[in-house]
PDB file of C-alpha atoms in Angstrom:
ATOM      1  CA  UNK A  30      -9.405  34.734 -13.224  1.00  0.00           C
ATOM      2  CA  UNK A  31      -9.032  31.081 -12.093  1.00  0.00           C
ATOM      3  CA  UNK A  32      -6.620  30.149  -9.549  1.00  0.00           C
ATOM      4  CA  UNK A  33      -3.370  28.241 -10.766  1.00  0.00           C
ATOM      5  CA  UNK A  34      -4.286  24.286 -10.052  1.00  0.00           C
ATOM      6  CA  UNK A  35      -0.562  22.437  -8.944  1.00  0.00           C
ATOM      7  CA  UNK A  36       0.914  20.415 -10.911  1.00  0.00           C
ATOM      8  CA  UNK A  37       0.690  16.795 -10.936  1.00  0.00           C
ATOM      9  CA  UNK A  38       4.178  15.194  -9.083  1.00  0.00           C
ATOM     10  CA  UNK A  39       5.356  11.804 -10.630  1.00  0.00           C
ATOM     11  CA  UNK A  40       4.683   9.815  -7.302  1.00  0.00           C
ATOM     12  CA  UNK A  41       0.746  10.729  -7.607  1.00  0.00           C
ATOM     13  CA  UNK A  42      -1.923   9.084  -9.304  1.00  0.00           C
ATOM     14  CA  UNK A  43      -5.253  10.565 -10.505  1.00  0.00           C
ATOM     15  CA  UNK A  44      -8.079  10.741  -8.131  1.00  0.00           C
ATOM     16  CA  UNK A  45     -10.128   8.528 -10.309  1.00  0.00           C
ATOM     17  CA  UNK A  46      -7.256   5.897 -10.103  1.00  0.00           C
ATOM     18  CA  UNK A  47      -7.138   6.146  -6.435  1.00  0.00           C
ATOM     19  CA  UNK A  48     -11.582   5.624  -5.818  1.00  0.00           C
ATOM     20  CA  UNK A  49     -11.828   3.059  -8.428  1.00  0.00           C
ATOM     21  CA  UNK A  50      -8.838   0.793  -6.925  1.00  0.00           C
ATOM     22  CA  UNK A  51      -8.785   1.795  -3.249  1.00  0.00           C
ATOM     23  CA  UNK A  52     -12.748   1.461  -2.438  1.00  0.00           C
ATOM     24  CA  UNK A  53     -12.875  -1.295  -0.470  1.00  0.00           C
ATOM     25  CA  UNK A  54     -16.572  -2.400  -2.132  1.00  0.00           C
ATOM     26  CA  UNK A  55     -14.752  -2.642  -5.626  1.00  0.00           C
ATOM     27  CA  UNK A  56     -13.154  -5.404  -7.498  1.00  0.00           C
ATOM     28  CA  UNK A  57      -9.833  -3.626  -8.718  1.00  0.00           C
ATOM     29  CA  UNK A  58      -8.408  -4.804 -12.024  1.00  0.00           C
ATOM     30  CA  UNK A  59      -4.993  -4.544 -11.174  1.00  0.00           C
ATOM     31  CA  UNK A  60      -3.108  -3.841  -7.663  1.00  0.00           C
ATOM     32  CA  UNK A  61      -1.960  -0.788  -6.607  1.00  0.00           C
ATOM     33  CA  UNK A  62       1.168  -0.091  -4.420  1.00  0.00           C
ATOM     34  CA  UNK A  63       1.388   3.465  -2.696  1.00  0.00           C
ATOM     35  CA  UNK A  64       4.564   3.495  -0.337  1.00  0.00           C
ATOM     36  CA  UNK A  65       6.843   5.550   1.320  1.00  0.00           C
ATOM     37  CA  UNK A  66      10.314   4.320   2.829  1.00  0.00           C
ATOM     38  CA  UNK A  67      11.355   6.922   5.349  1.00  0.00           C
ATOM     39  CA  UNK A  68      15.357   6.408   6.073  1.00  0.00           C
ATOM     40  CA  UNK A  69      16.148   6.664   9.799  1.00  0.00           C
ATOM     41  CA  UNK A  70      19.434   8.284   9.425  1.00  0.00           C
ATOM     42  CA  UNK A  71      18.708  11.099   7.621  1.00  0.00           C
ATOM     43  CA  UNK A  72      14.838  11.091   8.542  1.00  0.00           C
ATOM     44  CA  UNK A  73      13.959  11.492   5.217  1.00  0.00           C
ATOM     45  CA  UNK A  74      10.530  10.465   3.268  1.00  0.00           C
ATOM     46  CA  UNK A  75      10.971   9.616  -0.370  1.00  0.00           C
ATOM     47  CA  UNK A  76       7.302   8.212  -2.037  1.00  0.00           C
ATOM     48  CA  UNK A  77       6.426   6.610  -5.176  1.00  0.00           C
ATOM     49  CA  UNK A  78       3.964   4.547  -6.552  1.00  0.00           C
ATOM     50  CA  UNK A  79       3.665   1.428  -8.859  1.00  0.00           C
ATOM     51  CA  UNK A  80       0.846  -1.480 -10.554  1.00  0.00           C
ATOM     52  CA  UNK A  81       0.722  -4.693 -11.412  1.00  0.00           C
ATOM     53  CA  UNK A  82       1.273  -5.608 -14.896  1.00  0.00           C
ATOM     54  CA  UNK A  83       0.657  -8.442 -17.070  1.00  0.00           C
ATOM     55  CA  UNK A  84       3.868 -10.120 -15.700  1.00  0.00           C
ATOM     56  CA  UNK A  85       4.632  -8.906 -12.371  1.00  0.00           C
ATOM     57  CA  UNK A  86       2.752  -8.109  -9.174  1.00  0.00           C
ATOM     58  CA  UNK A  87       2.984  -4.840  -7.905  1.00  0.00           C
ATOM     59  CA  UNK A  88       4.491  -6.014  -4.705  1.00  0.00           C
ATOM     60  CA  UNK A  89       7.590  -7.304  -7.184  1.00  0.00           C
ATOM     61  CA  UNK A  90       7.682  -4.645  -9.117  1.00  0.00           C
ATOM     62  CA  UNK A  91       8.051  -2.702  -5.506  1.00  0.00           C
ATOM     63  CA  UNK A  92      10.480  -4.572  -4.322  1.00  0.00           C
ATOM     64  CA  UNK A  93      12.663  -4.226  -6.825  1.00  0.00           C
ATOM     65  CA  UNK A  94      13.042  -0.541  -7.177  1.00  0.00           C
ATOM     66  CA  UNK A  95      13.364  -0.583  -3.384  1.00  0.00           C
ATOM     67  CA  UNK A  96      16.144  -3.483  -3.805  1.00  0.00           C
ATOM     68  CA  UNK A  97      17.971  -0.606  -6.234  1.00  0.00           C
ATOM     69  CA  UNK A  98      18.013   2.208  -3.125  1.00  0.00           C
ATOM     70  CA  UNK A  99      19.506   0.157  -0.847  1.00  0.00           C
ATOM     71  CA  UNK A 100      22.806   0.401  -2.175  1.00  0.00           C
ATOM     72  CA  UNK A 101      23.890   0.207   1.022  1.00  0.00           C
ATOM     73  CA  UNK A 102      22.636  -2.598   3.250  1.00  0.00           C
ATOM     74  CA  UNK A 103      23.198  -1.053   6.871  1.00  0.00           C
ATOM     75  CA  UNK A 104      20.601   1.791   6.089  1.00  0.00           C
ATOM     76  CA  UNK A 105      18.051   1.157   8.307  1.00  0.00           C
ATOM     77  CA  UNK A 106      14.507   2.429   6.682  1.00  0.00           C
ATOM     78  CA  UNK A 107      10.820   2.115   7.472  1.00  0.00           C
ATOM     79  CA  UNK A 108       8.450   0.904   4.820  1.00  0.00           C
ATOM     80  CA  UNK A 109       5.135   1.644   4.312  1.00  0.00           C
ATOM     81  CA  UNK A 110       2.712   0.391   1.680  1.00  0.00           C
ATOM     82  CA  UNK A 111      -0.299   1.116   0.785  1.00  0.00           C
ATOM     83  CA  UNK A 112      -1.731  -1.997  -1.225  1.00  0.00           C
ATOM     84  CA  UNK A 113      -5.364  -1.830  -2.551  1.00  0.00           C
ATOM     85  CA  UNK A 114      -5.211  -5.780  -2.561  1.00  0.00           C
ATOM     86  CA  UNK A 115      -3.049  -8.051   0.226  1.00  0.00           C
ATOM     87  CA  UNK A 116      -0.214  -9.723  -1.198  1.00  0.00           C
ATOM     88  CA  UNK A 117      -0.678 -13.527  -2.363  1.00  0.00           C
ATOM     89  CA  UNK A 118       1.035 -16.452  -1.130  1.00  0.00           C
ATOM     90  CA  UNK A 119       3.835 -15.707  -3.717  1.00  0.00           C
ATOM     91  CA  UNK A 120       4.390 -12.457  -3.344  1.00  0.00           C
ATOM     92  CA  UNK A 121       4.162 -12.973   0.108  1.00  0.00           C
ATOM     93  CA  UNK A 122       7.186 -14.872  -0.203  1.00  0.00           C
ATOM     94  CA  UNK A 123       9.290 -12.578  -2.374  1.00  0.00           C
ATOM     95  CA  UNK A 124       8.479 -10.248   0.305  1.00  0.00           C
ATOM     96  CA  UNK A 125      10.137 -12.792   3.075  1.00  0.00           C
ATOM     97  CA  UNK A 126      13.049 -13.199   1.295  1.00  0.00           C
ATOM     98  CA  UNK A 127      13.372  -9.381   0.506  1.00  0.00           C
ATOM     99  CA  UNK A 128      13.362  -8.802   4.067  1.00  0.00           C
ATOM    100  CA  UNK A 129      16.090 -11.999   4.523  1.00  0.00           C
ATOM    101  CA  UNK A 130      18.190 -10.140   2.910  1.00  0.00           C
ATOM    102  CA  UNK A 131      17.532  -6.818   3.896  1.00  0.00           C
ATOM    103  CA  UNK A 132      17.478  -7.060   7.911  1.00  0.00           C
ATOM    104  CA  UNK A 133      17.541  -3.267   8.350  1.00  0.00           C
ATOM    105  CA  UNK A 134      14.105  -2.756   6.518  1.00  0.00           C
ATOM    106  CA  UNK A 135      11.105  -2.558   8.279  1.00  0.00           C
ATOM    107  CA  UNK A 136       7.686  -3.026   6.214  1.00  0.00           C
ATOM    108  CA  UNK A 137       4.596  -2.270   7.020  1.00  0.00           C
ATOM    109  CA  UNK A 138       1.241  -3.253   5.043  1.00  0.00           C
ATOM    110  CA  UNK A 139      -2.033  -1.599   5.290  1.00  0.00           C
ATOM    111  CA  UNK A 140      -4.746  -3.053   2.734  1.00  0.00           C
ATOM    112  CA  UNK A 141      -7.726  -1.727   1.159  1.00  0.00           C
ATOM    113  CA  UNK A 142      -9.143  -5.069   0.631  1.00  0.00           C
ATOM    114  CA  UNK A 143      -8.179  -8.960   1.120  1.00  0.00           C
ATOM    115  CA  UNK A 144      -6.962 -10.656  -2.120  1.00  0.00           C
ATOM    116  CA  UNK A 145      -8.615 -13.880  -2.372  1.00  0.00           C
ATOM    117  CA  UNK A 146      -9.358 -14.473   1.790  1.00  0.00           C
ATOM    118  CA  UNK A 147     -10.351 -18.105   1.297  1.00  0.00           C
ATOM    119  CA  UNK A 148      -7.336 -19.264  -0.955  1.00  0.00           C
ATOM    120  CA  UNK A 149      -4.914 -21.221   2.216  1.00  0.00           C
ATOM    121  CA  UNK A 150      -1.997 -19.998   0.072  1.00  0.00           C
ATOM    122  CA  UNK A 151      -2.607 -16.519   0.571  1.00  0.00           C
ATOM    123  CA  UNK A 152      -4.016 -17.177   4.331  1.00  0.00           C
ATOM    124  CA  UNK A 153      -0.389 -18.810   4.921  1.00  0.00           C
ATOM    125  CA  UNK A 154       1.382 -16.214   3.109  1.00  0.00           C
ATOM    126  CA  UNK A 155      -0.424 -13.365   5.687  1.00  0.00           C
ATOM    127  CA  UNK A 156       0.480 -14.995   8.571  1.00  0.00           C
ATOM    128  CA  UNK A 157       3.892 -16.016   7.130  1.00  0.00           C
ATOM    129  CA  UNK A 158       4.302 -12.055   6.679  1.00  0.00           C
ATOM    130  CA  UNK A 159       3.287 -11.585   9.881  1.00  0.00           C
ATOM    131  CA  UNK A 160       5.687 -14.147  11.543  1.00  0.00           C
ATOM    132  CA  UNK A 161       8.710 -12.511  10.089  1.00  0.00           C
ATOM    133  CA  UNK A 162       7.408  -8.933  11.566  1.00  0.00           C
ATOM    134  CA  UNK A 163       5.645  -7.491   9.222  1.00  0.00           C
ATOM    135  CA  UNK A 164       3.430  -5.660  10.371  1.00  0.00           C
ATOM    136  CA  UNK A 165      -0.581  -5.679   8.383  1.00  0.00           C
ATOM    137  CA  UNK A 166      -3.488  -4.140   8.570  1.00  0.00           C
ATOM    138  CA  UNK A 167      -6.987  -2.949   6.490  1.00  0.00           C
ATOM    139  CA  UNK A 168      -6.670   0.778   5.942  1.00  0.00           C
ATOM    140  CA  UNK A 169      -8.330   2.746   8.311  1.00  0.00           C
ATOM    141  CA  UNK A 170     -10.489   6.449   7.721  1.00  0.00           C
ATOM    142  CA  UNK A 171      -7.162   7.904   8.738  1.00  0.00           C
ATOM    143  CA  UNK A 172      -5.107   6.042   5.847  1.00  0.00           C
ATOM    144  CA  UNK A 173      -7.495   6.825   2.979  1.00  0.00           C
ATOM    145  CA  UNK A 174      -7.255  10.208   4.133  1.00  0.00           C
ATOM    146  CA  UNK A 175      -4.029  10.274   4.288  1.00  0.00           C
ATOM    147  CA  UNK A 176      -3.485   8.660   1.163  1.00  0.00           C
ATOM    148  CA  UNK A 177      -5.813  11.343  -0.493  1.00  0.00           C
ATOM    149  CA  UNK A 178      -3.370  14.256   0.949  1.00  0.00           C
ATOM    150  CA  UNK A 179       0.015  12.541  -0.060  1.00  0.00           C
ATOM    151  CA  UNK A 180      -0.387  10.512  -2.987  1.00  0.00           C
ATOM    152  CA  UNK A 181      -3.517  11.599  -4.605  1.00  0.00           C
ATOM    153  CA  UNK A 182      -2.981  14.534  -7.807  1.00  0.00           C
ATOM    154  CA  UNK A 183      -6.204  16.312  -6.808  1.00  0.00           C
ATOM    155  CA  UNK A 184      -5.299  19.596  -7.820  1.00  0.00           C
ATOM    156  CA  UNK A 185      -7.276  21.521  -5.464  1.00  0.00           C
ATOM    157  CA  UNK A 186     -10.586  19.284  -5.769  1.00  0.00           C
ATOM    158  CA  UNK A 187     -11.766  18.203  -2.626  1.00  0.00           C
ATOM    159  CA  UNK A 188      -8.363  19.706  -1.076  1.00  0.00           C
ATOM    160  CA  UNK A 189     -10.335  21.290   2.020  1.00  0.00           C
ATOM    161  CA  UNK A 190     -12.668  18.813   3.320  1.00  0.00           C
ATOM    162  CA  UNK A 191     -11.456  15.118   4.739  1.00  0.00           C
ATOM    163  CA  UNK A 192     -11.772  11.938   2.022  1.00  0.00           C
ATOM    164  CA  UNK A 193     -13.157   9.671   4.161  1.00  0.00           C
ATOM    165  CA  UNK A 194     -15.437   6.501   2.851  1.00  0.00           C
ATOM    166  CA  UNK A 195     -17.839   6.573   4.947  1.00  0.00           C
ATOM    167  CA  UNK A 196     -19.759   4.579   3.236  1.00  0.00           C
ATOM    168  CA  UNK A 197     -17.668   1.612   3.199  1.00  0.00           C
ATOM    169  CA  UNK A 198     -17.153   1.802   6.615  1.00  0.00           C
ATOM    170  CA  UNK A 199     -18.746  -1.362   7.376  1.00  0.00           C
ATOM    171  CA  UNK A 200     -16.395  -2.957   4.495  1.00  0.00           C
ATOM    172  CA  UNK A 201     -13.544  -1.822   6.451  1.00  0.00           C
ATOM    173  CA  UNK A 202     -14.856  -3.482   9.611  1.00  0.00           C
ATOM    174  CA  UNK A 203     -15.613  -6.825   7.577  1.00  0.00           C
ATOM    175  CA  UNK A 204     -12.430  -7.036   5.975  1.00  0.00           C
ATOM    176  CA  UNK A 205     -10.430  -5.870   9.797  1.00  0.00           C
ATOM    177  CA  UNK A 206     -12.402  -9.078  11.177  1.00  0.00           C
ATOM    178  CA  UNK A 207     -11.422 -11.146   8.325  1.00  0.00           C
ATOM    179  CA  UNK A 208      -7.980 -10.487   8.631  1.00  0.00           C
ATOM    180  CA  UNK A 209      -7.418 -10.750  12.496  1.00  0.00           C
ATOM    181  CA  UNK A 210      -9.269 -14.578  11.655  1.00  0.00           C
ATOM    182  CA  UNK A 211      -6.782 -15.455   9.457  1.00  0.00           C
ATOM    183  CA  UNK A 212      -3.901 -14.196  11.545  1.00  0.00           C
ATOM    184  CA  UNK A 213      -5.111 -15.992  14.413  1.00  0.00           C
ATOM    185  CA  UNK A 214      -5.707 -19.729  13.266  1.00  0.00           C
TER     186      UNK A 214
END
């Protein structure tokens, strides 16, 4: 008799989602947006998950069901997303004003790959990020694994040993050198 696999929560996506859009080798076809806000008060975690779509960038599409939870503007929380693209220079923007207007929100970005790293636009919008404290880094070992734990509907597959991409590793490197660059000019 097979063991009972869990089910699926509706803040995962499918492992094949997560390898095709997260490797940091691949092109991705659209953006994916893993976060969790943790709330300070309470210290609660509450996750979800969203894409691009043909109109919006996953970073708006964010942004605006986080804009709905914070009913109540003095609720300090901690953001973290998990992008498998950095924001553009418009997004990057949105996110600016977002965090105008919602001083008790602190965001964190960690990247699987650099959208477009020789567009100026999206170099200015990184270091604009940066400049209003947000904080942004390429994922590490640690945050695909973690990512694979938290977010990932595995079901049991590959449950015991550690997701790690090795074999990107030098990817990861490339893109961590890229970005300090363009955060340092």
């Amino acid at each position: 008799m097979e063991a009972e696999m869990p089910a699926r929560r509706g803040w995962q996506i499918e492992p094949e989602e997560f390898l095709r859009n997260y490797d940091p080798i691949r092109c991705p076809k659209k953006t994916y947006l893993l976060y969790e806000i943790k709330w300070r008060k309470h210290g609660k975690m509450w996750r979800n998950w969203c894409t691009s779509s043909t109109s919006r960038h996953a970073e708006i599409n964010a942004l605006e069901t986080i804009e709905e939870m914070q009913q109540q503007r003095t609720r300090t929380c901690h953001i973290t997303w998990f992008l498998s693209w950095s924001p553009c220079g418009l997004c990057s923007r949105s996110i600016i004003e977002f965090l105008k207007a919602h001083p008790n929100v602190v965001l964190e970005i960690r990247v699987a790959q650099l959208f477009r790293p020789h567009d100026n636009r999206n170099r200015k919008g990184l270091r604009d990020l940066v400049n209003s404290g947000v904080q942004i880094f390429i994922m590490s070992p640690f945050d695909y694994y973690h990512c694979w734990r938290t977010f990932v509907a595995h079901r049991g597959r590959m449950d015991n040993c550690c997701f790690v991409p090795w074999h990107p590793l030098l990817w990861m490197l490339y893109n961590s050198s890229q970005l300090n660059q363009i955060l340092n000019e």
